[in-house]
Each structure stands twice: as structure tokens, then as C-alpha cells.
Amino acid sequence: MTTSVKTPPGILPPEEMRKIVRKHIQLWKTASHAEWRSCFTPEYTIEDPVGTNARPMGSYLEEWNNMHATDLRLDMEPYRLVVGGNEIVADLRAVTHLPQGVRGPDIDSGRRSTLSYTGIYTVDQEGQLSANRTFADPVPDELWKAFYPMHPLPSELPPPPLGEGEIRQAIEDHLYFWNLGSLGDWRARFSAEARIEDPVGRDEKSLDSAAGALWDAGHSDQRRVSRGCNRIIVCGMEALAHTIEFEECADSAPRASANVEVFAFDAIGRITSWRVFRDEAKS
């Protein structure tokens, strides 16, 4: 059964959070730099993409000018917004209109390039955006240089201890052993100190304190929960997954729910943090 969750003190209601993100994206397309910048706190930090370390946003004026140039323009459209506590996950599509003469993937003119990515925004009590972490597939070097001229290319940074394939497989193993019903193998995908926050916005717990109830709730005779994912975006030692839960109960029709989950890993590929953003928290 799903119920609405009362908003904790000091945290804005979910619809207000969604309006704030929509406003920032609309102002990006229609307003001046100063109007758009007013959506953010002066101390706003950005980690784009995740794995390149959070950095102060500053005025963002140079980046703004680059991404609003007549020969290079970036449009953003959100297609899903999921709130958890004072954070909001924004699934977006970014369409880059390339300069004349630059060939892109568009089969007509070659002058458009599209990237789907997910940003996680933090919103303060005054309704301003205070931080953003962006999970995105790799951006071509020429676009990175145009959009972020003051920052090194991701390819110039030291490689993480684990490769993308290893992190993807760790998530796939977590899903595989959960669905297989092998508790020991599933728990072994996580570090001994792993933390879970499900849903985001409620208390974070150690996985050891939550695993028994979580496992039993999804593997009983009366209720079975299967897990899968549609997409995994790996950035550094973290990954964001667009996941599906399929719930079968003895006394009701099956139902599916789509979530956004964020995983962090240690150097040997064990999950150290598991955070689940849900459209509605389950009671």
C-alpha cells in the first residue's frame, strides 16, 4: 500500500521542489544570466559529472555565455522529477545545437547532439538550489572544453580504482542474487559497513540493521518483490540506476514501480551506500 508522506519540518513540499527545478530550467532557456543565477545560493556547489569532485559554481558566467552562444547552444528538458527529503532527482535530456560546420549524430544536418542525464539537486529552506551532482554518460572532449573551459577534461583526471564494467557487474550481481533468493550471496555484494537510505528523506541505517526486514518483506509467501534496471550510469566510484520493482502479493494484482537508486563502492567493488529515490514512499 502507498501513502503520502508528511513533509518533515525544514523541508519544502515535493511539488514546491519540482516547481523550483522547473523554474531554473525555464529561466535557463528564456531569461538573463542574472535571473537564472538567482535560483542558486551564493555557495552553490556542482559536481558535473560525479567523480570530478564538487567545485564552487561561482558566477558561472563564462559557462553561461559558452552555452548560450549563437553558434553553440544547450537546451534542457526534464522528463521526470523524483523528490526525497531535501533532494530532487531530475532526469533530463540535453540537446546541444552545434556550431556551423561541426558534424554531430543528427542524420539530417549533423548539427544536434542529445544526451540523457540525471542531476540530483539539493534545495534549501528558502527554496534555492544549493548543490547539484550530475550523473551523465561521457561528454565528447570538444563539448566539455566549450562548456567547462576552466576545468580539466575527465580523461585528464586519475582513473578510479574500479572500471565501469566492474561497477556495472556489481549492481547486476546485487539484482541477480536478490531475485535468485540467495541471501548470503546478495549480502556479500555489500561492504560490512554498508548504509541504506530507502526512501531518501528518511533515516539512513546500517544495512545490517535493515537487511533482515528488507529481505523478508520481499521474499515471503505472501509478497514477492523482483528487481531489475533499465539503465546504469557509472561516474567514478558511484553509479546511478533507473530501476524497476515488480511486486506480487497473494491478495492483490501485481504492480510495478520505477525508482532511481544511487550506489557508492569501495576499492574492491563492494557497495558501501545504497540510496533509493521513490515517487511515493511505501508504508
PDB file of C-alpha atoms in Angstrom:
ATOM      1  CA  MET A   1       0.000   0.000   0.000  1.00  0.00           C
ATOM      2  CA  THR A   2       1.268   3.531  -0.766  1.00  0.00           C
ATOM      3  CA  THR A   3       0.564   6.604   1.284  1.00  0.00           C
ATOM      4  CA  SER A   4       1.604  10.213   1.115  1.00  0.00           C
ATOM      5  CA  VAL A   5       4.418  11.085   3.477  1.00  0.00           C
ATOM      6  CA  LYS A   6       4.193  14.127   5.741  1.00  0.00           C
ATOM      7  CA  THR A   7       6.867  16.666   4.899  1.00  0.00           C
ATOM      8  CA  PRO A   8       9.395  16.958   7.771  1.00  0.00           C
ATOM      9  CA  PRO A   9       9.990  20.411   9.301  1.00  0.00           C
ATOM     10  CA  GLY A  10      12.509  22.490   7.353  1.00  0.00           C
ATOM     11  CA  ILE A  11      11.922  20.624   4.083  1.00  0.00           C
ATOM     12  CA  LEU A  12       9.748  22.021   1.299  1.00  0.00           C
ATOM     13  CA  PRO A  13       6.756  20.036  -0.020  1.00  0.00           C
ATOM     14  CA  PRO A  14       7.552  17.844  -3.065  1.00  0.00           C
ATOM     15  CA  GLU A  15       5.532  19.885  -5.563  1.00  0.00           C
ATOM     16  CA  GLU A  16       7.287  23.071  -4.438  1.00  0.00           C
ATOM     17  CA  MET A  17      10.620  21.328  -5.004  1.00  0.00           C
ATOM     18  CA  ARG A  18       9.555  20.331  -8.514  1.00  0.00           C
ATOM     19  CA  LYS A  19       8.495  23.914  -9.297  1.00  0.00           C
ATOM     20  CA  ILE A  20      11.937  25.190  -8.252  1.00  0.00           C
ATOM     21  CA  VAL A  21      13.765  22.853 -10.634  1.00  0.00           C
ATOM     22  CA  ARG A  22      11.330  23.566 -13.481  1.00  0.00           C
ATOM     23  CA  LYS A  23      11.799  27.310 -12.903  1.00  0.00           C
ATOM     24  CA  HIS A  24      15.600  27.042 -13.095  1.00  0.00           C
ATOM     25  CA  ILE A  25      15.362  25.120 -16.390  1.00  0.00           C
ATOM     26  CA  GLN A  26      12.805  27.539 -17.854  1.00  0.00           C
ATOM     27  CA  LEU A  27      14.945  30.549 -16.895  1.00  0.00           C
ATOM     28  CA  TRP A  28      17.961  28.849 -18.496  1.00  0.00           C
ATOM     29  CA  LYS A  29      16.077  28.996 -21.794  1.00  0.00           C
ATOM     30  CA  THR A  30      14.278  32.344 -21.543  1.00  0.00           C
ATOM     31  CA  ALA A  31      15.930  34.706 -19.050  1.00  0.00           C
ATOM     32  CA  SER A  32      19.142  36.599 -18.421  1.00  0.00           C
ATOM     33  CA  HIS A  33      22.132  35.116 -16.628  1.00  0.00           C
ATOM     34  CA  ALA A  34      21.375  37.183 -13.510  1.00  0.00           C
ATOM     35  CA  GLU A  35      17.756  35.980 -13.355  1.00  0.00           C
ATOM     36  CA  TRP A  36      18.813  32.358 -13.775  1.00  0.00           C
ATOM     37  CA  ARG A  37      21.668  32.670 -11.259  1.00  0.00           C
ATOM     38  CA  SER A  38      19.193  33.942  -8.631  1.00  0.00           C
ATOM     39  CA  CYS A  39      17.788  30.384  -8.362  1.00  0.00           C
ATOM     40  CA  PHE A  40      21.031  29.284  -6.660  1.00  0.00           C
ATOM     41  CA  THR A  41      22.657  30.087  -3.334  1.00  0.00           C
ATOM     42  CA  PRO A  42      25.929  32.069  -3.475  1.00  0.00           C
ATOM     43  CA  GLU A  43      27.718  28.984  -2.063  1.00  0.00           C
ATOM     44  CA  TYR A  44      26.236  26.605  -4.646  1.00  0.00           C
ATOM     45  CA  THR A  45      28.492  23.659  -5.485  1.00  0.00           C
ATOM     46  CA  ILE A  46      28.407  21.488  -8.574  1.00  0.00           C
ATOM     47  CA  GLU A  47      29.866  18.057  -9.275  1.00  0.00           C
ATOM     48  CA  ASP A  48      29.419  17.520 -13.007  1.00  0.00           C
ATOM     49  CA  PRO A  49      29.982  14.743 -13.741  1.00  0.00           C
ATOM     50  CA  VAL A  50      30.103  12.851 -10.450  1.00  0.00           C
ATOM     51  CA  GLY A  51      33.668  11.703  -9.854  1.00  0.00           C
ATOM     52  CA  THR A  52      35.294  15.034 -10.753  1.00  0.00           C
ATOM     53  CA  ASN A  53      34.869  16.436  -7.198  1.00  0.00           C
ATOM     54  CA  ALA A  54      32.460  19.160  -6.135  1.00  0.00           C
ATOM     55  CA  ARG A  55      33.561  22.675  -7.045  1.00  0.00           C
ATOM     56  CA  PRO A  56      32.157  26.139  -6.305  1.00  0.00           C
ATOM     57  CA  MET A  57      29.830  27.353  -9.004  1.00  0.00           C
ATOM     58  CA  GLY A  58      30.962  30.959  -8.796  1.00  0.00           C
ATOM     59  CA  SER A  59      29.065  33.251 -11.161  1.00  0.00           C
ATOM     60  CA  TYR A  60      29.013  30.577 -13.929  1.00  0.00           C
ATOM     61  CA  LEU A  61      29.036  33.495 -16.354  1.00  0.00           C
ATOM     62  CA  GLU A  62      31.708  32.130 -18.692  1.00  0.00           C
ATOM     63  CA  GLU A  63      29.964  28.767 -18.921  1.00  0.00           C
ATOM     64  CA  TRP A  64      26.610  30.518 -19.407  1.00  0.00           C
ATOM     65  CA  ASN A  65      27.992  32.560 -22.287  1.00  0.00           C
ATOM     66  CA  ASN A  66      29.512  29.485 -23.909  1.00  0.00           C
ATOM     67  CA  MET A  67      26.273  27.506 -23.688  1.00  0.00           C
ATOM     68  CA  HIS A  68      24.151  30.405 -24.988  1.00  0.00           C
ATOM     69  CA  ALA A  69      26.407  31.413 -27.855  1.00  0.00           C
ATOM     70  CA  THR A  70      24.801  31.896 -31.255  1.00  0.00           C
ATOM     71  CA  ASP A  71      26.946  29.105 -32.710  1.00  0.00           C
ATOM     72  CA  LEU A  72      26.633  26.708 -29.755  1.00  0.00           C
ATOM     73  CA  ARG A  73      23.508  26.362 -27.619  1.00  0.00           C
ATOM     74  CA  LEU A  74      22.348  23.891 -24.979  1.00  0.00           C
ATOM     75  CA  ASP A  75      18.640  23.214 -24.345  1.00  0.00           C
ATOM     76  CA  MET A  76      17.444  21.178 -21.354  1.00  0.00           C
ATOM     77  CA  GLU A  77      14.095  19.426 -20.801  1.00  0.00           C
ATOM     78  CA  PRO A  78      13.181  17.465 -17.654  1.00  0.00           C
ATOM     79  CA  TYR A  79      11.060  14.368 -18.171  1.00  0.00           C
ATOM     80  CA  ARG A  80      10.906  13.056 -14.582  1.00  0.00           C
ATOM     81  CA  LEU A  81      11.337  14.646 -11.152  1.00  0.00           C
ATOM     82  CA  VAL A  82      11.509  12.453  -8.011  1.00  0.00           C
ATOM     83  CA  VAL A  83      11.743  14.025  -4.542  1.00  0.00           C
ATOM     84  CA  GLY A  84      13.472  12.553  -1.496  1.00  0.00           C
ATOM     85  CA  GLY A  85      13.768  14.748   1.590  1.00  0.00           C
ATOM     86  CA  ASN A  86      15.548  17.971   0.593  1.00  0.00           C
ATOM     87  CA  GLU A  87      16.893  16.403  -2.620  1.00  0.00           C
ATOM     88  CA  ILE A  88      15.272  16.034  -6.010  1.00  0.00           C
ATOM     89  CA  VAL A  89      16.316  13.744  -8.846  1.00  0.00           C
ATOM     90  CA  ALA A  90      15.873  15.311 -12.279  1.00  0.00           C
ATOM     91  CA  ASP A  91      16.031  13.106 -15.360  1.00  0.00           C
ATOM     92  CA  LEU A  92      16.791  15.414 -18.268  1.00  0.00           C
ATOM     93  CA  ARG A  93      17.518  15.436 -21.962  1.00  0.00           C
ATOM     94  CA  ALA A  94      20.107  17.948 -23.105  1.00  0.00           C
ATOM     95  CA  VAL A  95      20.088  18.890 -26.785  1.00  0.00           C
ATOM     96  CA  THR A  96      23.248  20.654 -27.942  1.00  0.00           C
ATOM     97  CA  HIS A  97      22.890  22.727 -31.106  1.00  0.00           C
ATOM     98  CA  LEU A  98      26.369  22.574 -32.598  1.00  0.00           C
ATOM     99  CA  PRO A  99      28.250  25.339 -34.447  1.00  0.00           C
ATOM    100  CA  GLN A 100      28.054  25.613 -38.215  1.00  0.00           C
ATOM    101  CA  GLY A 101      30.390  23.111 -39.815  1.00  0.00           C
ATOM    102  CA  VAL A 102      30.607  20.822 -36.760  1.00  0.00           C
ATOM    103  CA  ARG A 103      29.263  17.370 -37.509  1.00  0.00           C
ATOM    104  CA  GLY A 104      27.097  15.654 -34.891  1.00  0.00           C
ATOM    105  CA  PRO A 105      24.950  12.495 -34.814  1.00  0.00           C
ATOM    106  CA  ASP A 106      21.826  14.103 -36.343  1.00  0.00           C
ATOM    107  CA  ILE A 107      21.314  12.387 -39.719  1.00  0.00           C
ATOM    108  CA  ASP A 108      19.760  15.469 -41.351  1.00  0.00           C
ATOM    109  CA  SER A 109      22.246  18.251 -40.775  1.00  0.00           C
ATOM    110  CA  GLY A 110      24.542  16.737 -38.167  1.00  0.00           C
ATOM    111  CA  ARG A 111      24.114  19.847 -36.031  1.00  0.00           C
ATOM    112  CA  ARG A 112      22.422  18.369 -32.964  1.00  0.00           C
ATOM    113  CA  SER A 113      23.718  16.079 -30.247  1.00  0.00           C
ATOM    114  CA  THR A 114      21.457  14.701 -27.483  1.00  0.00           C
ATOM    115  CA  LEU A 115      22.496  13.454 -24.060  1.00  0.00           C
ATOM    116  CA  SER A 116      20.195  11.979 -21.417  1.00  0.00           C
ATOM    117  CA  TYR A 117      21.480  12.525 -17.882  1.00  0.00           C
ATOM    118  CA  THR A 118      20.339  12.706 -14.279  1.00  0.00           C
ATOM    119  CA  GLY A 119      21.032  15.531 -11.835  1.00  0.00           C
ATOM    120  CA  ILE A 120      20.473  15.357  -8.083  1.00  0.00           C
ATOM    121  CA  TYR A 121      19.721  18.814  -6.681  1.00  0.00           C
ATOM    122  CA  THR A 122      19.720  19.877  -3.035  1.00  0.00           C
ATOM    123  CA  VAL A 123      17.160  22.567  -2.102  1.00  0.00           C
ATOM    124  CA  ASP A 124      17.451  24.762   0.992  1.00  0.00           C
ATOM    125  CA  GLN A 125      14.620  26.012   3.215  1.00  0.00           C
ATOM    126  CA  GLU A 126      14.377  29.275   1.276  1.00  0.00           C
ATOM    127  CA  GLY A 127      13.728  27.448  -1.981  1.00  0.00           C
ATOM    128  CA  GLN A 128      17.150  27.969  -3.540  1.00  0.00           C
ATOM    129  CA  LEU A 129      19.286  25.287  -5.116  1.00  0.00           C
ATOM    130  CA  SER A 130      22.405  24.735  -3.007  1.00  0.00           C
ATOM    131  CA  ALA A 131      24.158  21.810  -4.731  1.00  0.00           C
ATOM    132  CA  ASN A 132      23.979  19.555  -7.752  1.00  0.00           C
ATOM    133  CA  ARG A 133      25.561  16.219  -8.622  1.00  0.00           C
ATOM    134  CA  THR A 134      25.225  15.086 -12.237  1.00  0.00           C
ATOM    135  CA  PHE A 135      25.363  11.501 -13.450  1.00  0.00           C
ATOM    136  CA  ALA A 136      25.947  11.528 -17.201  1.00  0.00           C
ATOM    137  CA  ASP A 137      27.454   9.401 -19.912  1.00  0.00           C
ATOM    138  CA  PRO A 138      30.834  10.681 -21.186  1.00  0.00           C
ATOM    139  CA  VAL A 139      30.746  14.031 -22.977  1.00  0.00           C
ATOM    140  CA  PRO A 140      32.936  14.482 -26.093  1.00  0.00           C
ATOM    141  CA  ASP A 141      36.093  16.442 -25.329  1.00  0.00           C
ATOM    142  CA  GLU A 142      35.199  19.270 -27.729  1.00  0.00           C
ATOM    143  CA  LEU A 143      31.891  19.880 -25.935  1.00  0.00           C
ATOM    144  CA  TRP A 144      33.494  19.618 -22.494  1.00  0.00           C
ATOM    145  CA  LYS A 145      36.048  22.292 -23.470  1.00  0.00           C
ATOM    146  CA  ALA A 146      33.279  24.567 -24.701  1.00  0.00           C
ATOM    147  CA  PHE A 147      31.014  24.102 -21.686  1.00  0.00           C
ATOM    148  CA  TYR A 148      33.653  23.929 -18.928  1.00  0.00           C
ATOM    149  CA  PRO A 149      36.687  25.885 -20.162  1.00  0.00           C
ATOM    150  CA  MET A 150      38.092  26.353 -16.645  1.00  0.00           C
ATOM    151  CA  HIS A 151      38.057  22.661 -15.677  1.00  0.00           C
ATOM    152  CA  PRO A 152      40.227  19.732 -16.777  1.00  0.00           C
ATOM    153  CA  LEU A 153      38.840  17.066 -19.045  1.00  0.00           C
ATOM    154  CA  PRO A 154      37.562  13.991 -17.168  1.00  0.00           C
ATOM    155  CA  SER A 155      40.039  11.958 -19.216  1.00  0.00           C
ATOM    156  CA  GLU A 156      42.879  14.003 -17.694  1.00  0.00           C
ATOM    157  CA  LEU A 157      41.951  13.004 -14.138  1.00  0.00           C
ATOM    158  CA  PRO A 158      43.415   9.904 -12.454  1.00  0.00           C
ATOM    159  CA  PRO A 159      41.369   6.772 -13.227  1.00  0.00           C
ATOM    160  CA  PRO A 160      39.254   5.328 -10.382  1.00  0.00           C
ATOM    161  CA  PRO A 161      40.280   2.019  -8.744  1.00  0.00           C
ATOM    162  CA  LEU A 162      37.410   0.181 -10.469  1.00  0.00           C
ATOM    163  CA  GLY A 163      36.427   0.194 -14.111  1.00  0.00           C
ATOM    164  CA  GLU A 164      32.936   0.906 -15.401  1.00  0.00           C
ATOM    165  CA  GLY A 165      32.364  -2.763 -16.225  1.00  0.00           C
ATOM    166  CA  GLU A 166      33.210  -3.894 -12.700  1.00  0.00           C
ATOM    167  CA  ILE A 167      30.787  -1.423 -11.143  1.00  0.00           C
ATOM    168  CA  ARG A 168      28.020  -2.371 -13.556  1.00  0.00           C
ATOM    169  CA  GLN A 169      28.556  -6.053 -12.752  1.00  0.00           C
ATOM    170  CA  ALA A 170      28.406  -5.376  -9.010  1.00  0.00           C
ATOM    171  CA  ILE A 171      24.935  -3.841  -9.442  1.00  0.00           C
ATOM    172  CA  GLU A 172      23.848  -6.660 -11.745  1.00  0.00           C
ATOM    173  CA  ASP A 173      25.017  -9.195  -9.126  1.00  0.00           C
ATOM    174  CA  HIS A 174      23.048  -7.401  -6.408  1.00  0.00           C
ATOM    175  CA  LEU A 175      19.919  -7.692  -8.592  1.00  0.00           C
ATOM    176  CA  TYR A 176      20.678 -11.273  -9.634  1.00  0.00           C
ATOM    177  CA  PHE A 177      21.156 -12.679  -6.155  1.00  0.00           C
ATOM    178  CA  TRP A 178      18.157 -10.761  -4.785  1.00  0.00           C
ATOM    179  CA  ASN A 179      15.911 -12.281  -7.453  1.00  0.00           C
ATOM    180  CA  LEU A 180      17.527 -15.696  -7.054  1.00  0.00           C
ATOM    181  CA  GLY A 181      16.664 -15.647  -3.352  1.00  0.00           C
ATOM    182  CA  SER A 182      20.240 -16.222  -2.177  1.00  0.00           C
ATOM    183  CA  LEU A 183      20.571 -14.052   0.934  1.00  0.00           C
ATOM    184  CA  GLY A 184      24.237 -14.827   1.659  1.00  0.00           C
ATOM    185  CA  ASP A 185      25.379 -14.098  -1.888  1.00  0.00           C
ATOM    186  CA  TRP A 186      23.282 -10.915  -2.012  1.00  0.00           C
ATOM    187  CA  ARG A 187      24.634  -9.597   1.301  1.00  0.00           C
ATOM    188  CA  ALA A 188      28.186 -10.313   0.099  1.00  0.00           C
ATOM    189  CA  ARG A 189      27.766  -7.685  -2.634  1.00  0.00           C
ATOM    190  CA  PHE A 190      27.839  -5.043   0.155  1.00  0.00           C
ATOM    191  CA  SER A 191      30.630  -3.997   2.485  1.00  0.00           C
ATOM    192  CA  ALA A 192      30.369  -4.820   6.186  1.00  0.00           C
ATOM    193  CA  GLU A 193      29.720  -1.119   6.948  1.00  0.00           C
ATOM    194  CA  ALA A 194      27.222  -0.525   4.112  1.00  0.00           C
ATOM    195  CA  ARG A 195      24.476   2.054   4.669  1.00  0.00           C
ATOM    196  CA  ILE A 196      20.980   2.169   3.180  1.00  0.00           C
ATOM    197  CA  GLU A 197      18.525   5.060   2.841  1.00  0.00           C
ATOM    198  CA  ASP A 198      15.201   3.815   1.481  1.00  0.00           C
ATOM    199  CA  PRO A 199      13.439   6.014   0.699  1.00  0.00           C
ATOM    200  CA  VAL A 200      15.757   9.028   0.598  1.00  0.00           C
ATOM    201  CA  GLY A 201      14.490  11.544   3.128  1.00  0.00           C
ATOM    202  CA  ARG A 202      14.000   9.035   5.912  1.00  0.00           C
ATOM    203  CA  ASP A 203      16.671   7.880   8.319  1.00  0.00           C
ATOM    204  CA  GLU A 204      19.810   6.309   6.904  1.00  0.00           C
ATOM    205  CA  LYS A 205      20.555   2.934   8.524  1.00  0.00           C
ATOM    206  CA  SER A 206      23.258   0.339   8.508  1.00  0.00           C
ATOM    207  CA  LEU A 207      22.411  -2.416   6.062  1.00  0.00           C
ATOM    208  CA  ASP A 208      22.936  -4.995   8.804  1.00  0.00           C
ATOM    209  CA  SER A 209      20.168  -3.438  10.902  1.00  0.00           C
ATOM    210  CA  ALA A 210      17.771  -3.258   7.947  1.00  0.00           C
ATOM    211  CA  ALA A 211      18.687  -6.253   5.782  1.00  0.00           C
ATOM    212  CA  GLY A 212      16.641  -8.889   7.607  1.00  0.00           C
ATOM    213  CA  ALA A 213      13.355  -6.993   7.472  1.00  0.00           C
ATOM    214  CA  LEU A 214      14.053  -5.790   3.924  1.00  0.00           C
ATOM    215  CA  TRP A 215      14.833  -9.299   2.700  1.00  0.00           C
ATOM    216  CA  ASP A 216      11.876 -10.930   4.456  1.00  0.00           C
ATOM    217  CA  ALA A 217       9.458  -8.293   3.126  1.00  0.00           C
ATOM    218  CA  GLY A 218      10.438  -9.133  -0.455  1.00  0.00           C
ATOM    219  CA  HIS A 219      10.761 -12.928  -0.159  1.00  0.00           C
ATOM    220  CA  SER A 220       7.714 -14.123   1.775  1.00  0.00           C
ATOM    221  CA  ASP A 221       4.955 -16.492   0.677  1.00  0.00           C
ATOM    222  CA  GLN A 222       2.530 -13.565   0.672  1.00  0.00           C
ATOM    223  CA  ARG A 223       4.705 -10.994  -1.099  1.00  0.00           C
ATOM    224  CA  ARG A 224       7.455 -11.319  -3.658  1.00  0.00           C
ATOM    225  CA  VAL A 225       9.485  -8.359  -4.951  1.00  0.00           C
ATOM    226  CA  SER A 226      11.680  -8.785  -8.032  1.00  0.00           C
ATOM    227  CA  ARG A 227      14.244  -6.160  -9.036  1.00  0.00           C
ATOM    228  CA  GLY A 228      15.619  -5.047 -12.373  1.00  0.00           C
ATOM    229  CA  CYS A 229      17.076  -1.970 -14.032  1.00  0.00           C
ATOM    230  CA  ASN A 230      16.736  -0.171 -17.336  1.00  0.00           C
ATOM    231  CA  ARG A 231      19.879   1.950 -17.240  1.00  0.00           C
ATOM    232  CA  ILE A 232      23.092   2.294 -15.220  1.00  0.00           C
ATOM    233  CA  ILE A 233      25.234   5.440 -15.370  1.00  0.00           C
ATOM    234  CA  VAL A 234      28.697   4.973 -13.875  1.00  0.00           C
ATOM    235  CA  CYS A 235      30.634   8.046 -12.705  1.00  0.00           C
ATOM    236  CA  GLY A 236      33.864   7.476 -10.797  1.00  0.00           C
ATOM    237  CA  MET A 237      33.189   5.188  -7.832  1.00  0.00           C
ATOM    238  CA  GLU A 238      29.433   5.756  -7.904  1.00  0.00           C
ATOM    239  CA  ALA A 239      26.584   4.688 -10.146  1.00  0.00           C
ATOM    240  CA  LEU A 240      23.007   5.781 -10.662  1.00  0.00           C
ATOM    241  CA  ALA A 241      20.477   3.175 -11.804  1.00  0.00           C
ATOM    242  CA  HIS A 242      16.964   3.564 -13.157  1.00  0.00           C
ATOM    243  CA  THR A 243      15.349   0.538 -11.554  1.00  0.00           C
ATOM    244  CA  ILE A 244      12.099  -1.405 -11.613  1.00  0.00           C
ATOM    245  CA  GLU A 245      10.467  -3.241  -8.712  1.00  0.00           C
ATOM    246  CA  PHE A 246       7.814  -5.814  -9.608  1.00  0.00           C
ATOM    247  CA  GLU A 247       5.640  -6.702  -6.624  1.00  0.00           C
ATOM    248  CA  GLU A 248       3.409  -9.782  -6.473  1.00  0.00           C
ATOM    249  CA  CYS A 249       1.087 -10.172  -3.489  1.00  0.00           C
ATOM    250  CA  ALA A 250      -1.245 -13.005  -2.637  1.00  0.00           C
ATOM    251  CA  ASP A 251      -4.322 -10.783  -2.242  1.00  0.00           C
ATOM    252  CA  SER A 252      -3.841  -8.105  -4.948  1.00  0.00           C
ATOM    253  CA  ALA A 253      -2.879  -7.615  -8.573  1.00  0.00           C
ATOM    254  CA  PRO A 254       0.841  -7.370  -9.436  1.00  0.00           C
ATOM    255  CA  ARG A 255       2.255  -3.870  -9.775  1.00  0.00           C
ATOM    256  CA  ALA A 256       5.492  -2.302 -10.913  1.00  0.00           C
ATOM    257  CA  SER A 257       7.223   0.839  -9.654  1.00  0.00           C
ATOM    258  CA  ALA A 258      10.118   2.766 -11.165  1.00  0.00           C
ATOM    259  CA  ASN A 259      12.806   4.134  -8.838  1.00  0.00           C
ATOM    260  CA  VAL A 260      16.145   5.916  -9.030  1.00  0.00           C
ATOM    261  CA  GLU A 261      18.922   4.320  -6.973  1.00  0.00           C
ATOM    262  CA  VAL A 262      22.400   5.634  -6.209  1.00  0.00           C
ATOM    263  CA  PHE A 263      25.236   3.285  -5.241  1.00  0.00           C
ATOM    264  CA  ALA A 264      28.733   4.052  -3.922  1.00  0.00           C
ATOM    265  CA  PHE A 265      31.549   1.489  -3.965  1.00  0.00           C
ATOM    266  CA  ASP A 266      34.791   0.728  -2.184  1.00  0.00           C
ATOM    267  CA  ALA A 267      38.057  -0.096  -3.949  1.00  0.00           C
ATOM    268  CA  ILE A 268      37.262  -3.819  -4.193  1.00  0.00           C
ATOM    269  CA  GLY A 269      33.784  -3.388  -5.669  1.00  0.00           C
ATOM    270  CA  ARG A 270      31.575  -3.759  -2.605  1.00  0.00           C
ATOM    271  CA  ILE A 271      28.565  -1.449  -2.273  1.00  0.00           C
ATOM    272  CA  THR A 272      29.083   0.969   0.634  1.00  0.00           C
ATOM    273  CA  SER A 273      25.989   3.138   0.197  1.00  0.00           C
ATOM    274  CA  TRP A 274      22.570   2.407  -1.310  1.00  0.00           C
ATOM    275  CA  ARG A 275      20.061   5.267  -1.648  1.00  0.00           C
ATOM    276  CA  VAL A 276      16.598   4.789  -3.175  1.00  0.00           C
ATOM    277  CA  PHE A 277      14.536   7.696  -4.517  1.00  0.00           C
ATOM    278  CA  ARG A 278      10.847   6.745  -4.800  1.00  0.00           C
ATOM    279  CA  ASP A 279       7.936   8.670  -6.302  1.00  0.00           C
ATOM    280  CA  GLU A 280       5.915   7.703  -3.231  1.00  0.00           C
ATOM    281  CA  ALA A 281       7.266   6.140  -0.048  1.00  0.00           C
ATOM    282  CA  LYS A 282       5.797   2.786   0.873  1.00  0.00           C
ATOM    283  CA  SER A 283       4.277   2.459   4.317  1.00  0.00           C
TER     284      SER A 283
END
